[in-house]
PDB file of C-alpha atoms in Angstrom:
ATOM      1  CA  MET A   1     -27.980  33.548   4.665  1.00  0.00           C
ATOM      2  CA  ASN A   2     -28.038  37.125   2.659  1.00  0.00           C
ATOM      3  CA  SER A   3     -24.293  38.200   0.509  1.00  0.00           C
ATOM      4  CA  THR A   4     -23.288  39.875   3.313  1.00  0.00           C
ATOM      5  CA  SER A   5     -23.089  36.665   5.910  1.00  0.00           C
ATOM      6  CA  LEU A   6     -21.390  35.357   3.439  1.00  0.00           C
ATOM      7  CA  THR A   7     -18.440  37.276   1.908  1.00  0.00           C
ATOM      8  CA  GLU A   8     -18.295  37.651   6.270  1.00  0.00           C
ATOM      9  CA  ILE A   9     -17.653  33.647   6.462  1.00  0.00           C
ATOM     10  CA  THR A  10     -16.018  33.602   3.869  1.00  0.00           C
ATOM     11  CA  HIS A  11     -13.780  35.924   5.104  1.00  0.00           C
ATOM     12  CA  GLU A  12     -13.294  33.983   8.105  1.00  0.00           C
ATOM     13  CA  LEU A  13     -12.720  31.082   6.615  1.00  0.00           C
ATOM     14  CA  SER A  14      -9.474  32.027   4.210  1.00  0.00           C
ATOM     15  CA  LEU A  15      -8.131  34.101   7.672  1.00  0.00           C
ATOM     16  CA  ILE A  16      -7.984  31.048   9.786  1.00  0.00           C
ATOM     17  CA  ALA A  17      -6.908  28.839   6.200  1.00  0.00           C
ATOM     18  CA  THR A  18      -4.123  32.091   6.665  1.00  0.00           C
ATOM     19  CA  SER A  19      -3.345  31.093  10.233  1.00  0.00           C
ATOM     20  CA  LEU A  20      -3.091  27.562   9.633  1.00  0.00           C
ATOM     21  CA  ASN A  21      -0.886  27.767   6.699  1.00  0.00           C
ATOM     22  CA  ASN A  22       1.618  29.679   8.845  1.00  0.00           C
ATOM     23  CA  SER A  23       1.777  26.265  11.800  1.00  0.00           C
ATOM     24  CA  THR A  24       2.001  23.785   8.709  1.00  0.00           C
ATOM     25  CA  VAL A  25       5.369  22.914   7.394  1.00  0.00           C
ATOM     26  CA  LYS A  26       6.962  21.045   4.381  1.00  0.00           C
ATOM     27  CA  ILE A  27       8.386  17.862   5.497  1.00  0.00           C
ATOM     28  CA  LYS A  28      11.067  15.876   2.809  1.00  0.00           C
ATOM     29  CA  SER A  29      12.569  12.124   4.563  1.00  0.00           C
ATOM     30  CA  GLY A  30      14.446  10.944   2.796  1.00  0.00           C
ATOM     31  CA  SER A  31      13.180   9.537  -0.900  1.00  0.00           C
ATOM     32  CA  THR A  32       9.717   9.348  -0.013  1.00  0.00           C
ATOM     33  CA  GLY A  33       8.357  12.762  -1.319  1.00  0.00           C
ATOM     34  CA  VAL A  34       7.325  15.117   1.024  1.00  0.00           C
ATOM     35  CA  GLY A  35       4.728  15.406   2.976  1.00  0.00           C
ATOM     36  CA  SER A  36       3.640  17.667   5.906  1.00  0.00           C
ATOM     37  CA  GLY A  37       3.534  19.080   9.432  1.00  0.00           C
ATOM     38  CA  VAL A  38       2.440  20.745  12.417  1.00  0.00           C
ATOM     39  CA  ILE A  39       4.364  23.199  14.999  1.00  0.00           C
ATOM     40  CA  TRP A  40       2.612  21.396  18.076  1.00  0.00           C
ATOM     41  CA  GLN A  41       5.215  24.349  20.456  1.00  0.00           C
ATOM     42  CA  ALA A  42       7.273  27.276  19.593  1.00  0.00           C
ATOM     43  CA  ASP A  43      10.301  25.533  21.199  1.00  0.00           C
ATOM     44  CA  GLY A  44      10.355  23.713  17.517  1.00  0.00           C
ATOM     45  CA  LEU A  45       8.916  20.893  18.289  1.00  0.00           C
ATOM     46  CA  ILE A  46       6.591  19.842  14.780  1.00  0.00           C
ATOM     47  CA  ILE A  47       4.411  17.070  14.558  1.00  0.00           C
ATOM     48  CA  THR A  48       3.948  14.221  11.533  1.00  0.00           C
ATOM     49  CA  ASN A  49       3.097  10.514  10.362  1.00  0.00           C
ATOM     50  CA  ALA A  50       5.507   8.361  10.959  1.00  0.00           C
ATOM     51  CA  HIS A  51       5.728   7.037   7.116  1.00  0.00           C
ATOM     52  CA  VAL A  52       6.108  11.219   6.141  1.00  0.00           C
ATOM     53  CA  ALA A  53       8.828  11.122   9.216  1.00  0.00           C
ATOM     54  CA  SER A  54      10.201   7.291   8.077  1.00  0.00           C
ATOM     55  CA  SER A  55      14.233   8.151   7.471  1.00  0.00           C
ATOM     56  CA  PRO A  56      16.285   9.818  10.618  1.00  0.00           C
ATOM     57  CA  GLN A  57      17.414  12.651   8.284  1.00  0.00           C
ATOM     58  CA  VAL A  58      14.043  14.580   7.715  1.00  0.00           C
ATOM     59  CA  THR A  59      14.648  18.312   6.688  1.00  0.00           C
ATOM     60  CA  VAL A  60      11.503  20.809   7.885  1.00  0.00           C
ATOM     61  CA  GLU A  61      10.684  23.657   5.591  1.00  0.00           C
ATOM     62  CA  LEU A  62       8.267  26.738   7.460  1.00  0.00           C
ATOM     63  CA  ALA A  63       5.866  28.456   5.438  1.00  0.00           C
ATOM     64  CA  ASP A  64       7.741  32.055   5.632  1.00  0.00           C
ATOM     65  CA  GLY A  65      10.206  29.760   3.555  1.00  0.00           C
ATOM     66  CA  ARG A  66      13.194  28.910   5.904  1.00  0.00           C
ATOM     67  CA  VAL A  67      14.645  25.054   6.087  1.00  0.00           C
ATOM     68  CA  PHE A  68      16.227  23.632   8.710  1.00  0.00           C
ATOM     69  CA  GLU A  69      17.846  19.778   9.477  1.00  0.00           C
ATOM     70  CA  ALA A  70      15.370  17.988  11.842  1.00  0.00           C
ATOM     71  CA  VAL A  71      15.723  15.402  15.190  1.00  0.00           C
ATOM     72  CA  ARG A  72      13.455  13.007  15.446  1.00  0.00           C
ATOM     73  CA  THR A  73      12.088  12.425  18.624  1.00  0.00           C
ATOM     74  CA  GLN A  74      10.235  10.152  18.879  1.00  0.00           C
ATOM     75  CA  PHE A  75       9.050   7.441  16.264  1.00  0.00           C
ATOM     76  CA  ASP A  76       5.975   5.036  16.762  1.00  0.00           C
ATOM     77  CA  PRO A  77       4.666   3.544  13.139  1.00  0.00           C
ATOM     78  CA  GLN A  78       1.844   1.668  14.819  1.00  0.00           C
ATOM     79  CA  GLN A  79      -0.005   5.425  15.859  1.00  0.00           C
ATOM     80  CA  ASP A  80       2.231   6.870  12.823  1.00  0.00           C
ATOM     81  CA  LEU A  81       2.793   9.338  14.850  1.00  0.00           C
ATOM     82  CA  ALA A  82       6.727  11.563  14.481  1.00  0.00           C
ATOM     83  CA  ALA A  83       7.839  14.216  16.630  1.00  0.00           C
ATOM     84  CA  LEU A  84      10.598  16.159  14.818  1.00  0.00           C
ATOM     85  CA  LYS A  85      12.191  19.188  16.746  1.00  0.00           C
ATOM     86  CA  ILE A  86      14.038  21.816  15.135  1.00  0.00           C
ATOM     87  CA  SER A  87      17.077  24.472  16.507  1.00  0.00           C
ATOM     88  CA  ALA A  88      13.839  27.004  15.854  1.00  0.00           C
ATOM     89  CA  THR A  89      12.552  30.137  18.622  1.00  0.00           C
ATOM     90  CA  ASP A  90       9.060  31.926  18.606  1.00  0.00           C
ATOM     91  CA  LEU A  91       7.841  29.593  15.796  1.00  0.00           C
ATOM     92  CA  ASN A  92       4.161  30.317  14.980  1.00  0.00           C
ATOM     93  CA  ASN A  93       2.355  27.408  16.602  1.00  0.00           C
ATOM     94  CA  ALA A  94      -0.834  26.225  16.047  1.00  0.00           C
ATOM     95  CA  THR A  95      -3.576  25.758  18.400  1.00  0.00           C
ATOM     96  CA  ILE A  96      -4.721  22.347  20.062  1.00  0.00           C
ATOM     97  CA  ALA A  97      -7.442  21.855  20.664  1.00  0.00           C
ATOM     98  CA  ASP A  98      -9.478  19.098  22.350  1.00  0.00           C
ATOM     99  CA  SER A  99     -10.858  15.794  19.769  1.00  0.00           C
ATOM    100  CA  ASP A 100     -12.858  14.661  22.434  1.00  0.00           C
ATOM    101  CA  GLY A 101     -14.945  17.639  21.771  1.00  0.00           C
ATOM    102  CA  LEU A 102     -15.820  17.530  18.404  1.00  0.00           C
ATOM    103  CA  ARG A 103     -19.105  16.487  17.007  1.00  0.00           C
ATOM    104  CA  VAL A 104     -20.770  14.787  14.355  1.00  0.00           C
ATOM    105  CA  GLY A 105     -21.377  17.287  11.784  1.00  0.00           C
ATOM    106  CA  GLU A 106     -18.785  19.551  12.751  1.00  0.00           C
ATOM    107  CA  LEU A 107     -17.275  21.419  10.043  1.00  0.00           C
ATOM    108  CA  VAL A 108     -13.316  20.689   9.717  1.00  0.00           C
ATOM    109  CA  LEU A 109     -10.495  22.462   7.311  1.00  0.00           C
ATOM    110  CA  ALA A 110      -7.351  19.702   6.657  1.00  0.00           C
ATOM    111  CA  VAL A 111      -3.627  21.486   5.066  1.00  0.00           C
ATOM    112  CA  GLY A 112      -1.081  20.513   3.369  1.00  0.00           C
ATOM    113  CA  ASN A 113       1.038  19.970   0.722  1.00  0.00           C
ATOM    114  CA  PRO A 114      -0.668  17.547  -1.525  1.00  0.00           C
ATOM    115  CA  PHE A 115       1.465  17.232  -4.918  1.00  0.00           C
ATOM    116  CA  ALA A 116       4.293  19.432  -3.471  1.00  0.00           C
ATOM    117  CA  ASP A 117       2.353  21.895  -3.227  1.00  0.00           C
ATOM    118  CA  SER A 118       2.598  24.622  -0.261  1.00  0.00           C
ATOM    119  CA  GLY A 119      -0.808  25.385   1.858  1.00  0.00           C
ATOM    120  CA  ALA A 120      -3.755  23.850  -0.324  1.00  0.00           C
ATOM    121  CA  VAL A 121      -7.058  23.675   2.041  1.00  0.00           C
ATOM    122  CA  THR A 122      -9.880  20.976   1.738  1.00  0.00           C
ATOM    123  CA  THR A 123     -13.071  22.521   3.774  1.00  0.00           C
ATOM    124  CA  GLY A 124     -15.322  18.900   4.984  1.00  0.00           C
ATOM    125  CA  ILE A 125     -17.466  17.671   8.395  1.00  0.00           C
ATOM    126  CA  ILE A 126     -16.761  15.278  10.669  1.00  0.00           C
ATOM    127  CA  HIS A 127     -18.484  11.617   9.619  1.00  0.00           C
ATOM    128  CA  THR A 128     -17.211   9.547  12.093  1.00  0.00           C
ATOM    129  CA  ASN A 129     -15.266  10.582  16.346  1.00  0.00           C
ATOM    130  CA  TYR A 130     -13.539   7.740  17.922  1.00  0.00           C
ATOM    131  CA  GLN A 131     -10.472   7.988  20.978  1.00  0.00           C
ATOM    132  CA  GLN A 132      -7.708   6.477  18.231  1.00  0.00           C
ATOM    133  CA  ALA A 133      -9.052   8.219  14.708  1.00  0.00           C
ATOM    134  CA  ILE A 134     -11.223  10.708  12.899  1.00  0.00           C
ATOM    135  CA  MET A 135     -13.001  10.687  10.061  1.00  0.00           C
ATOM    136  CA  ALA A 136     -13.820  13.129   7.809  1.00  0.00           C
ATOM    137  CA  ASP A 137     -15.922  13.504   4.582  1.00  0.00           C
ATOM    138  CA  LEU A 138     -12.809  15.871   2.772  1.00  0.00           C
ATOM    139  CA  ARG A 139     -10.254  14.716   0.597  1.00  0.00           C
ATOM    140  CA  LEU A 140      -6.721  14.144   0.984  1.00  0.00           C
ATOM    141  CA  TYR A 141      -4.174  13.695  -1.209  1.00  0.00           C
ATOM    142  CA  PRO A 142      -0.664  12.565  -1.476  1.00  0.00           C
ATOM    143  CA  GLY A 143       1.420  15.554   0.552  1.00  0.00           C
ATOM    144  CA  ASN A 144      -1.067  15.690   3.013  1.00  0.00           C
ATOM    145  CA  SER A 145       0.049  13.194   5.164  1.00  0.00           C
ATOM    146  CA  GLY A 146       0.449  14.697   9.038  1.00  0.00           C
ATOM    147  CA  GLY A 147      -0.770  17.590   7.611  1.00  0.00           C
ATOM    148  CA  PRO A 148      -3.369  19.345  10.245  1.00  0.00           C
ATOM    149  CA  LEU A 149      -7.426  18.704  10.935  1.00  0.00           C
ATOM    150  CA  ALA A 150      -8.548  21.814  12.582  1.00  0.00           C
ATOM    151  CA  ASP A 151     -12.398  22.442  13.837  1.00  0.00           C
ATOM    152  CA  CYS A 152     -13.766  26.163  12.241  1.00  0.00           C
ATOM    153  CA  LEU A 153     -12.330  28.062  14.311  1.00  0.00           C
ATOM    154  CA  GLY A 154      -9.103  26.989  13.403  1.00  0.00           C
ATOM    155  CA  ARG A 155      -8.386  25.032  16.280  1.00  0.00           C
ATOM    156  CA  VAL A 156      -6.437  21.896  16.063  1.00  0.00           C
ATOM    157  CA  VAL A 157      -7.972  18.672  16.504  1.00  0.00           C
ATOM    158  CA  GLY A 158      -6.322  15.895  14.423  1.00  0.00           C
ATOM    159  CA  ILE A 159      -2.536  14.467  12.280  1.00  0.00           C
ATOM    160  CA  ASN A 160      -4.095  14.353   9.271  1.00  0.00           C
ATOM    161  CA  THR A 161      -2.283  10.352   8.136  1.00  0.00           C
ATOM    162  CA  MET A 162      -4.843   8.467   5.488  1.00  0.00           C
ATOM    163  CA  ILE A 163      -8.214   7.271   3.504  1.00  0.00           C
ATOM    164  CA  ALA A 164      -9.992   4.922   4.025  1.00  0.00           C
ATOM    165  CA  TYR A 165     -13.700   4.260   3.184  1.00  0.00           C
ATOM    166  CA  GLY A 166     -13.136   7.403   1.432  1.00  0.00           C
ATOM    167  CA  LEU A 167     -13.252   9.468   4.504  1.00  0.00           C
ATOM    168  CA  ALA A 168      -9.826  10.746   5.430  1.00  0.00           C
ATOM    169  CA  VAL A 169      -8.672   9.276   8.827  1.00  0.00           C
ATOM    170  CA  ALA A 170      -6.253  11.872  11.234  1.00  0.00           C
ATOM    171  CA  VAL A 171      -5.161  10.632  14.956  1.00  0.00           C
ATOM    172  CA  PRO A 172      -6.972  12.815  17.424  1.00  0.00           C
ATOM    173  CA  SER A 173      -5.413  15.977  19.272  1.00  0.00           C
ATOM    174  CA  ASN A 174      -5.807  13.810  22.499  1.00  0.00           C
ATOM    175  CA  ALA A 175      -4.150  10.812  21.118  1.00  0.00           C
ATOM    176  CA  VAL A 176      -1.145  12.936  19.542  1.00  0.00           C
ATOM    177  CA  ASN A 177      -0.960  14.148  23.268  1.00  0.00           C
ATOM    178  CA  ARG A 178      -0.538  10.948  25.168  1.00  0.00           C
ATOM    179  CA  PHE A 179       1.972   9.792  22.198  1.00  0.00           C
ATOM    180  CA  LEU A 180       3.934  12.621  23.538  1.00  0.00           C
ATOM    181  CA  GLN A 181       3.760  11.915  27.153  1.00  0.00           C
ATOM    182  CA  GLY A 182       5.111   8.241  26.420  1.00  0.00           C
ATOM    183  CA  GLN A 183       1.837   6.584  26.563  1.00  0.00           C
ATOM    184  CA  SER A 184       1.226   4.071  23.985  1.00  0.00           C
ATOM    185  CA  SER A 185      -0.094   0.479  23.016  1.00  0.00           C
ATOM    186  CA  PRO A 186       1.707  -2.316  22.694  1.00  0.00           C
ATOM    187  CA  GLN A 187       4.806  -2.181  19.609  1.00  0.00           C
ATOM    188  CA  LEU A 188       4.415  -4.686  17.033  1.00  0.00           C
ATOM    189  CA  GLY A 189       6.426  -1.876  15.186  1.00  0.00           C
ATOM    190  CA  VAL A 190       4.970  -2.392  11.749  1.00  0.00           C
ATOM    191  CA  THR A 191       3.230   1.154   9.670  1.00  0.00           C
ATOM    192  CA  LEU A 192      -0.071  -0.343   8.266  1.00  0.00           C
ATOM    193  CA  GLN A 193      -2.356   2.188   5.693  1.00  0.00           C
ATOM    194  CA  PRO A 194      -6.392   0.444   6.220  1.00  0.00           C
ATOM    195  CA  VAL A 195      -6.611  -1.297   2.688  1.00  0.00           C
ATOM    196  CA  LEU A 196     -11.276  -2.429   1.668  1.00  0.00           C
ATOM    197  CA  LEU A 197     -11.721  -6.095   1.776  1.00  0.00           C
ATOM    198  CA  SER A 198     -15.678  -5.833   1.386  1.00  0.00           C
ATOM    199  CA  ARG A 199     -18.320  -3.240   2.532  1.00  0.00           C
ATOM    200  CA  GLN A 200     -17.463  -4.574   5.890  1.00  0.00           C
ATOM    201  CA  ALA A 201     -14.356  -5.892   6.123  1.00  0.00           C
ATOM    202  CA  LEU A 202     -11.542  -3.429   6.752  1.00  0.00           C
ATOM    203  CA  GLY A 203      -7.926  -4.873   5.639  1.00  0.00           C
ATOM    204  CA  LEU A 204      -4.302  -3.281   7.487  1.00  0.00           C
ATOM    205  CA  LEU A 205      -1.647  -2.938   5.006  1.00  0.00           C
ATOM    206  CA  VAL A 206       2.114  -3.669   6.137  1.00  0.00           C
ATOM    207  CA  LEU A 207       4.215  -1.601   4.620  1.00  0.00           C
ATOM    208  CA  SER A 208       7.723  -1.446   7.079  1.00  0.00           C
ATOM    209  CA  ILE A 209       8.553  -3.531   9.892  1.00  0.00           C
ATOM    210  CA  LEU A 210      10.825  -2.397  11.827  1.00  0.00           C
ATOM    211  CA  PRO A 211      13.987  -4.438  12.526  1.00  0.00           C
ATOM    212  CA  GLY A 212      14.061  -6.240  15.703  1.00  0.00           C
ATOM    213  CA  SER A 213      10.044  -5.675  16.046  1.00  0.00           C
ATOM    214  CA  GLU A 214       7.253  -8.179  18.066  1.00  0.00           C
ATOM    215  CA  ALA A 215       6.205  -8.783  14.159  1.00  0.00           C
ATOM    216  CA  GLU A 216       9.679  -9.349  12.114  1.00  0.00           C
ATOM    217  CA  THR A 217       9.825 -12.235  15.514  1.00  0.00           C
ATOM    218  CA  ALA A 218       6.263 -12.992  14.292  1.00  0.00           C
ATOM    219  CA  GLY A 219       7.455 -13.526  10.893  1.00  0.00           C
ATOM    220  CA  LEU A 220       5.167 -11.101   9.239  1.00  0.00           C
ATOM    221  CA  GLN A 221       6.378  -9.479   5.919  1.00  0.00           C
ATOM    222  CA  ILE A 222       5.231  -6.366   4.113  1.00  0.00           C
ATOM    223  CA  GLY A 223       2.773  -6.892   1.547  1.00  0.00           C
ATOM    224  CA  ASP A 224       0.809  -8.956   4.626  1.00  0.00           C
ATOM    225  CA  VAL A 225      -2.588  -7.741   5.237  1.00  0.00           C
ATOM    226  CA  LEU A 226      -4.118  -8.158   8.675  1.00  0.00           C
ATOM    227  CA  ILE A 227      -8.275  -8.062   9.029  1.00  0.00           C
ATOM    228  CA  GLY A 228      -8.897  -9.816  12.099  1.00  0.00           C
ATOM    229  CA  VAL A 229      -7.495 -10.308  16.450  1.00  0.00           C
ATOM    230  CA  ALA A 230      -8.447 -13.061  18.716  1.00  0.00           C
ATOM    231  CA  GLY A 231     -10.728 -14.462  16.256  1.00  0.00           C
ATOM    232  CA  LYS A 232     -13.331 -10.214  15.372  1.00  0.00           C
ATOM    233  CA  SER A 233     -12.640  -9.371  11.895  1.00  0.00           C
ATOM    234  CA  PHE A 234     -11.661  -5.223  11.781  1.00  0.00           C
ATOM    235  CA  THR A 235     -14.752  -3.330  10.636  1.00  0.00           C
ATOM    236  CA  ARG A 236     -12.338  -0.312  11.531  1.00  0.00           C
ATOM    237  CA  PRO A 237      -8.499   1.719  11.053  1.00  0.00           C
ATOM    238  CA  ASP A 238      -8.525   1.722  14.648  1.00  0.00           C
ATOM    239  CA  ASP A 239      -9.717  -1.417  15.818  1.00  0.00           C
ATOM    240  CA  LEU A 240      -6.041  -2.955  16.016  1.00  0.00           C
ATOM    241  CA  ARG A 241      -5.019  -0.131  18.398  1.00  0.00           C
ATOM    242  CA  THR A 242      -7.872  -0.209  21.070  1.00  0.00           C
ATOM    243  CA  TYR A 243      -7.440  -4.043  20.939  1.00  0.00           C
ATOM    244  CA  LEU A 244      -3.434  -3.675  21.852  1.00  0.00           C
ATOM    245  CA  GLN A 245      -4.665  -0.211  24.864  1.00  0.00           C
ATOM    246  CA  GLN A 246      -7.126  -2.778  26.015  1.00  0.00           C
ATOM    247  CA  ASN A 247      -4.962  -6.125  26.425  1.00  0.00           C
ATOM    248  CA  GLN A 248      -1.527  -5.065  27.451  1.00  0.00           C
ATOM    249  CA  THR A 249      -0.639  -8.373  29.040  1.00  0.00           C
ATOM    250  CA  ASN A 250       2.228 -10.784  28.585  1.00  0.00           C
ATOM    251  CA  GLN A 251      -0.374 -13.152  26.730  1.00  0.00           C
ATOM    252  CA  SER A 252       0.362 -13.585  23.072  1.00  0.00           C
ATOM    253  CA  ILE A 253      -2.472 -12.035  20.362  1.00  0.00           C
ATOM    254  CA  PRO A 254      -3.004 -13.845  17.930  1.00  0.00           C
ATOM    255  CA  LEU A 255      -3.669 -11.692  15.093  1.00  0.00           C
ATOM    256  CA  GLN A 256      -5.472 -13.088  11.550  1.00  0.00           C
ATOM    257  CA  ALA A 257      -3.637 -11.891   8.218  1.00  0.00           C
ATOM    258  CA  TRP A 258      -3.749 -12.846   4.204  1.00  0.00           C
ATOM    259  CA  ARG A 259      -0.650 -13.523   2.097  1.00  0.00           C
ATOM    260  CA  GLY A 260      -0.188 -15.420  -1.345  1.00  0.00           C
ATOM    261  CA  GLY A 261      -3.560 -15.502  -1.194  1.00  0.00           C
ATOM    262  CA  GLN A 262      -3.850 -17.429   1.867  1.00  0.00           C
ATOM    263  CA  GLN A 263      -5.064 -17.204   5.522  1.00  0.00           C
ATOM    264  CA  PHE A 264      -2.924 -17.213   8.593  1.00  0.00           C
ATOM    265  CA  VAL A 265      -3.415 -16.547  11.910  1.00  0.00           C
ATOM    266  CA  VAL A 266       0.440 -15.520  14.044  1.00  0.00           C
ATOM    267  CA  TYR A 267       1.541 -15.309  17.543  1.00  0.00           C
ATOM    268  CA  VAL A 268       2.330 -11.891  18.353  1.00  0.00           C
ATOM    269  CA  PHE A 269       3.753 -10.897  22.677  1.00  0.00           C
ATOM    270  CA  GLY A 270       4.615 -14.644  23.184  1.00  0.00           C
ATOM    271  CA  LYS A 271       3.991 -17.813  20.938  1.00  0.00           C
ATOM    272  CA  THR A 272       5.551 -17.234  17.539  1.00  0.00           C
ATOM    273  CA  THR A 273       4.725 -19.846  15.337  1.00  0.00           C
ATOM    274  CA  VAL A 274       2.447 -19.665  12.478  1.00  0.00           C
ATOM    275  CA  GLU A 275      -1.069 -21.487  12.152  1.00  0.00           C
ATOM    276  CA  VAL A 276      -1.855 -21.593   7.968  1.00  0.00           C
ATOM    277  CA  LYS A 277      -5.855 -22.316   7.532  1.00  0.00           C
TER     278      LYS A 277
END
């Protein structure tokens, strides 16, 4: 590759980063600090993570410095998604792409507000692409949550949410659209964060529990670590969500978990007794 070609690529990436910055917002919710969000529609629809918009009182700061009070219109901590609405029109909305078309090894960009800075950009490549989670080999920092994951053309393919196995994890754009259409799996009412238990095993740390939710009724507590469902250990961040989507019945579901060094089973969506092993 000659220097002219490299200069052209650098210039194109800079233009893409600028465009993404213009459709990325800074979000403040309660005392949880600063996160990011994506202008999904020009009429004021903002998409972010549920753990970023954890409080109903949310403020949104646009790239041009304007600040708005937002209304939280949809909230799903299990998918870690929230939809916000602000009173603004003709916004610089992102271009949304079909996340199913992503290929392993494809170049992607993440934009957000790490450590309260505005418009930071990191780049990497797609590691894996599941229906419920995209994993990419790029850096995310506190404040990147809720911001866009975009392809090399600047089209948003996901919402960055967490780090697992040292990889960035994003909710695919197609999953976001299903969320906006009201399509969801049975709700536990928890916010989860993946934690590594070993090289092969993954746990889901319970960060919050909604009052009156299935999780509260079943006796789950903040700090519990979910390690499997129906006898199968978790190996991917989306394993629980995928299982719940595939088993939308009235039958109780056994979740394996750790608490205080002990493994136990808790039944949700039905029987609520706890068995300690």
